[in-house]
Amino acid sequence: MRATSKVFYSIATYLFVSLIVYIFGVTFVKDDGYLYGAEWVGIVGMFLAFLLCMMLGAYLHFTDDRSDVLPEDWEEAETEDAAGILGFFSPGSIWPLAMTGAIGLLGLGVIFLYFWLIALGAVCLIAACTGLSLQYGLPKEKH
């Protein structure tokens, strides 16, 4: 079992113990002399969080056999073993800033319930996402 599946199994164990403590705390603790009973929204939410962590842990546990050994799974791994290229990040791209402004417009439209501002923010967000996705995929213009 690798480190990634162990992390999710550990979180699932914590959530299960917290769920048991939560059930007993909510069900059997009296407040002002009155016993309220189970609080189902919290119980169901914590149980679903437990199930989600178990599902992710099981998925990672079963797919670990098909992937290469990662440096965090070696006992004697050094920090340098995980070094390398992590990805390409465009240093001069304007599109993340445009997406931030579009999300701000969309958020203001939702907050004040201005439908025209929601539509404007959605159009700007779609345009910014398209620009970000295609900034290196389109052919270069010839001068």
PDB file of C-alpha atoms in Angstrom:
ATOM      1  CA  MET A   1       0.000   0.000   0.000  1.00  0.00           C
ATOM      2  CA  ARG A   2       1.401   3.360  -0.952  1.00  0.00           C
ATOM      3  CA  ALA A   3       1.429   6.708   0.784  1.00  0.00           C
ATOM      4  CA  THR A   4      -1.541   8.180  -1.096  1.00  0.00           C
ATOM      5  CA  SER A   5      -3.933   5.378  -0.192  1.00  0.00           C
ATOM      6  CA  LYS A   6      -2.653   5.391   3.400  1.00  0.00           C
ATOM      7  CA  VAL A   7      -3.486   9.085   3.684  1.00  0.00           C
ATOM      8  CA  PHE A   8      -7.095   8.567   2.596  1.00  0.00           C
ATOM      9  CA  TYR A   9      -7.514   5.488   4.790  1.00  0.00           C
ATOM     10  CA  SER A  10      -6.194   7.513   7.738  1.00  0.00           C
ATOM     11  CA  ILE A  11      -8.609  10.364   7.052  1.00  0.00           C
ATOM     12  CA  ALA A  12     -11.450   7.831   6.744  1.00  0.00           C
ATOM     13  CA  THR A  13     -10.496   6.304  10.100  1.00  0.00           C
ATOM     14  CA  TYR A  14     -10.497   9.724  11.729  1.00  0.00           C
ATOM     15  CA  LEU A  15     -13.882  10.548  10.200  1.00  0.00           C
ATOM     16  CA  PHE A  16     -15.357   7.240  11.382  1.00  0.00           C
ATOM     17  CA  VAL A  17     -14.168   7.793  14.963  1.00  0.00           C
ATOM     18  CA  SER A  18     -15.464  11.371  14.811  1.00  0.00           C
ATOM     19  CA  LEU A  19     -18.787  10.077  13.504  1.00  0.00           C
ATOM     20  CA  ILE A  20     -19.170   7.672  16.425  1.00  0.00           C
ATOM     21  CA  VAL A  21     -18.302  10.408  18.931  1.00  0.00           C
ATOM     22  CA  TYR A  22     -20.696  12.779  17.151  1.00  0.00           C
ATOM     23  CA  ILE A  23     -23.552  10.275  17.222  1.00  0.00           C
ATOM     24  CA  PHE A  24     -23.137   9.638  20.942  1.00  0.00           C
ATOM     25  CA  GLY A  25     -22.637  13.316  21.682  1.00  0.00           C
ATOM     26  CA  VAL A  26     -25.707  14.463  19.796  1.00  0.00           C
ATOM     27  CA  THR A  27     -27.967  11.614  20.830  1.00  0.00           C
ATOM     28  CA  PHE A  28     -27.181  11.193  24.509  1.00  0.00           C
ATOM     29  CA  VAL A  29     -26.173  14.648  25.741  1.00  0.00           C
ATOM     30  CA  LYS A  30     -28.941  16.563  27.469  1.00  0.00           C
ATOM     31  CA  ASP A  31     -29.249  20.277  26.969  1.00  0.00           C
ATOM     32  CA  ASP A  32     -31.436  22.125  29.502  1.00  0.00           C
ATOM     33  CA  GLY A  33     -32.753  18.789  30.732  1.00  0.00           C
ATOM     34  CA  TYR A  34     -34.220  17.846  27.350  1.00  0.00           C
ATOM     35  CA  LEU A  35     -32.884  15.037  25.199  1.00  0.00           C
ATOM     36  CA  TYR A  36     -33.065  16.151  21.579  1.00  0.00           C
ATOM     37  CA  GLY A  37     -32.209  12.922  19.760  1.00  0.00           C
ATOM     38  CA  ALA A  38     -30.181  12.318  16.642  1.00  0.00           C
ATOM     39  CA  GLU A  39     -29.284  15.175  14.315  1.00  0.00           C
ATOM     40  CA  TRP A  40     -29.482  13.549  10.910  1.00  0.00           C
ATOM     41  CA  VAL A  41     -27.914  16.188   8.695  1.00  0.00           C
ATOM     42  CA  GLY A  42     -24.586  16.043  10.521  1.00  0.00           C
ATOM     43  CA  ILE A  43     -24.645  12.259  10.814  1.00  0.00           C
ATOM     44  CA  VAL A  44     -25.358  11.756   7.113  1.00  0.00           C
ATOM     45  CA  GLY A  45     -22.800  14.399   6.096  1.00  0.00           C
ATOM     46  CA  MET A  46     -20.036  12.835   8.180  1.00  0.00           C
ATOM     47  CA  PHE A  47     -20.948   9.344   6.979  1.00  0.00           C
ATOM     48  CA  LEU A  48     -20.801  10.478   3.345  1.00  0.00           C
ATOM     49  CA  ALA A  49     -17.420  12.129   3.973  1.00  0.00           C
ATOM     50  CA  PHE A  50     -16.217   8.819   5.465  1.00  0.00           C
ATOM     51  CA  LEU A  51     -17.493   6.913   2.422  1.00  0.00           C
ATOM     52  CA  LEU A  52     -15.836   9.364   0.027  1.00  0.00           C
ATOM     53  CA  CYS A  53     -12.455   8.930   1.718  1.00  0.00           C
ATOM     54  CA  MET A  54     -12.861   5.146   1.684  1.00  0.00           C
ATOM     55  CA  MET A  55     -13.732   5.223  -2.027  1.00  0.00           C
ATOM     56  CA  LEU A  56     -10.712   7.381  -2.872  1.00  0.00           C
ATOM     57  CA  GLY A  57      -8.432   5.223  -0.720  1.00  0.00           C
ATOM     58  CA  ALA A  58      -9.710   2.035  -2.353  1.00  0.00           C
ATOM     59  CA  TYR A  59      -9.298   3.520  -5.839  1.00  0.00           C
ATOM     60  CA  LEU A  60      -5.735   4.592  -5.113  1.00  0.00           C
ATOM     61  CA  HIS A  61      -5.017   1.237  -3.460  1.00  0.00           C
ATOM     62  CA  PHE A  62      -6.148  -0.719  -6.531  1.00  0.00           C
ATOM     63  CA  THR A  63      -4.453   1.565  -9.072  1.00  0.00           C
ATOM     64  CA  ASP A  64      -1.100   1.642  -7.261  1.00  0.00           C
ATOM     65  CA  ASP A  65      -0.095  -1.657  -8.853  1.00  0.00           C
ATOM     66  CA  ARG A  66      -0.373  -0.227 -12.361  1.00  0.00           C
ATOM     67  CA  SER A  67       1.694   2.903 -11.758  1.00  0.00           C
ATOM     68  CA  ASP A  68       5.405   3.490 -11.297  1.00  0.00           C
ATOM     69  CA  VAL A  69       6.957   3.648  -7.853  1.00  0.00           C
ATOM     70  CA  LEU A  70       6.935   7.215  -6.593  1.00  0.00           C
ATOM     71  CA  PRO A  71       9.770   8.688  -4.489  1.00  0.00           C
ATOM     72  CA  GLU A  72       7.503   9.141  -1.474  1.00  0.00           C
ATOM     73  CA  ASP A  73       7.004   5.373  -1.387  1.00  0.00           C
ATOM     74  CA  TRP A  74      10.719   4.591  -0.981  1.00  0.00           C
ATOM     75  CA  GLU A  75      12.050   4.156   2.521  1.00  0.00           C
ATOM     76  CA  GLU A  76      15.445   5.688   1.709  1.00  0.00           C
ATOM     77  CA  ALA A  77      14.308   8.389  -0.743  1.00  0.00           C
ATOM     78  CA  GLU A  78      15.962  11.771  -0.761  1.00  0.00           C
ATOM     79  CA  THR A  79      14.423  15.141  -1.559  1.00  0.00           C
ATOM     80  CA  GLU A  80      16.276  15.243  -4.877  1.00  0.00           C
ATOM     81  CA  ASP A  81      14.539  12.067  -6.063  1.00  0.00           C
ATOM     82  CA  ALA A  82      11.294  13.964  -6.595  1.00  0.00           C
ATOM     83  CA  ALA A  83      12.951  16.840  -8.462  1.00  0.00           C
ATOM     84  CA  GLY A  84      12.146  17.460 -12.070  1.00  0.00           C
ATOM     85  CA  ILE A  85       9.782  19.277 -14.353  1.00  0.00           C
ATOM     86  CA  LEU A  86       6.377  19.617 -12.738  1.00  0.00           C
ATOM     87  CA  GLY A  87       4.635  21.282 -15.634  1.00  0.00           C
ATOM     88  CA  PHE A  88       4.607  24.294 -17.883  1.00  0.00           C
ATOM     89  CA  PHE A  89       3.302  27.543 -16.479  1.00  0.00           C
ATOM     90  CA  SER A  90       3.112  30.537 -18.755  1.00  0.00           C
ATOM     91  CA  PRO A  91       4.826  33.469 -17.051  1.00  0.00           C
ATOM     92  CA  GLY A  92       3.277  36.185 -19.205  1.00  0.00           C
ATOM     93  CA  SER A  93      -0.305  34.994 -19.527  1.00  0.00           C
ATOM     94  CA  ILE A  94      -3.072  37.537 -18.967  1.00  0.00           C
ATOM     95  CA  TRP A  95      -5.826  34.912 -18.826  1.00  0.00           C
ATOM     96  CA  PRO A  96      -5.651  34.052 -15.100  1.00  0.00           C
ATOM     97  CA  LEU A  97      -6.170  37.736 -14.300  1.00  0.00           C
ATOM     98  CA  ALA A  98      -9.077  37.884 -16.764  1.00  0.00           C
ATOM     99  CA  MET A  99     -10.626  34.806 -15.140  1.00  0.00           C
ATOM    100  CA  THR A 100     -10.282  36.423 -11.718  1.00  0.00           C
ATOM    101  CA  GLY A 101     -12.069  39.555 -12.911  1.00  0.00           C
ATOM    102  CA  ALA A 102     -14.808  37.500 -14.565  1.00  0.00           C
ATOM    103  CA  ILE A 103     -15.361  35.486 -11.379  1.00  0.00           C
ATOM    104  CA  GLY A 104     -15.516  38.770  -9.460  1.00  0.00           C
ATOM    105  CA  LEU A 105     -18.174  40.115 -11.857  1.00  0.00           C
ATOM    106  CA  LEU A 106     -20.125  36.882 -11.617  1.00  0.00           C
ATOM    107  CA  GLY A 107     -19.909  36.926  -7.828  1.00  0.00           C
ATOM    108  CA  LEU A 108     -21.128  40.510  -7.621  1.00  0.00           C
ATOM    109  CA  GLY A 109     -24.017  39.639  -9.900  1.00  0.00           C
ATOM    110  CA  VAL A 110     -24.997  36.725  -7.671  1.00  0.00           C
ATOM    111  CA  ILE A 111     -24.627  38.784  -4.492  1.00  0.00           C
ATOM    112  CA  PHE A 112     -26.792  41.680  -5.676  1.00  0.00           C
ATOM    113  CA  LEU A 113     -29.000  39.493  -7.915  1.00  0.00           C
ATOM    114  CA  TYR A 114     -28.409  41.568 -11.040  1.00  0.00           C
ATOM    115  CA  PHE A 115     -29.144  39.171 -13.871  1.00  0.00           C
ATOM    116  CA  TRP A 116     -27.413  41.327 -16.452  1.00  0.00           C
ATOM    117  CA  LEU A 117     -24.227  41.265 -14.332  1.00  0.00           C
ATOM    118  CA  ILE A 118     -24.495  37.485 -13.911  1.00  0.00           C
ATOM    119  CA  ALA A 119     -24.789  37.099 -17.687  1.00  0.00           C
ATOM    120  CA  LEU A 120     -21.885  39.491 -18.313  1.00  0.00           C
ATOM    121  CA  GLY A 121     -19.708  37.669 -15.781  1.00  0.00           C
ATOM    122  CA  ALA A 122     -20.599  34.280 -17.293  1.00  0.00           C
ATOM    123  CA  VAL A 123     -19.762  35.453 -20.820  1.00  0.00           C
ATOM    124  CA  CYS A 124     -16.475  36.967 -19.622  1.00  0.00           C
ATOM    125  CA  LEU A 125     -15.617  33.776 -17.728  1.00  0.00           C
ATOM    126  CA  ILE A 126     -16.313  31.598 -20.768  1.00  0.00           C
ATOM    127  CA  ALA A 127     -14.174  33.885 -22.924  1.00  0.00           C
ATOM    128  CA  ALA A 128     -11.330  33.863 -20.376  1.00  0.00           C
ATOM    129  CA  CYS A 129     -11.435  30.066 -19.996  1.00  0.00           C
ATOM    130  CA  THR A 130     -11.404  29.676 -23.771  1.00  0.00           C
ATOM    131  CA  GLY A 131      -8.477  32.056 -24.074  1.00  0.00           C
ATOM    132  CA  LEU A 132      -6.539  30.216 -21.372  1.00  0.00           C
ATOM    133  CA  SER A 133      -7.206  26.834 -22.931  1.00  0.00           C
ATOM    134  CA  LEU A 134      -6.281  27.914 -26.462  1.00  0.00           C
ATOM    135  CA  GLN A 135      -3.421  30.316 -25.857  1.00  0.00           C
ATOM    136  CA  TYR A 136      -0.815  27.796 -27.024  1.00  0.00           C
ATOM    137  CA  GLY A 137      -3.084  25.636 -29.175  1.00  0.00           C
ATOM    138  CA  LEU A 138      -3.845  28.145 -31.904  1.00  0.00           C
ATOM    139  CA  PRO A 139      -1.462  28.609 -34.825  1.00  0.00           C
ATOM    140  CA  LYS A 140       0.809  31.622 -34.705  1.00  0.00           C
ATOM    141  CA  GLU A 141      -0.077  34.639 -36.841  1.00  0.00           C
ATOM    142  CA  LYS A 142       2.343  35.420 -39.622  1.00  0.00           C
ATOM    143  CA  HIS A 143       3.462  38.979 -39.982  1.00  0.00           C
TER     144      HIS A 143
END
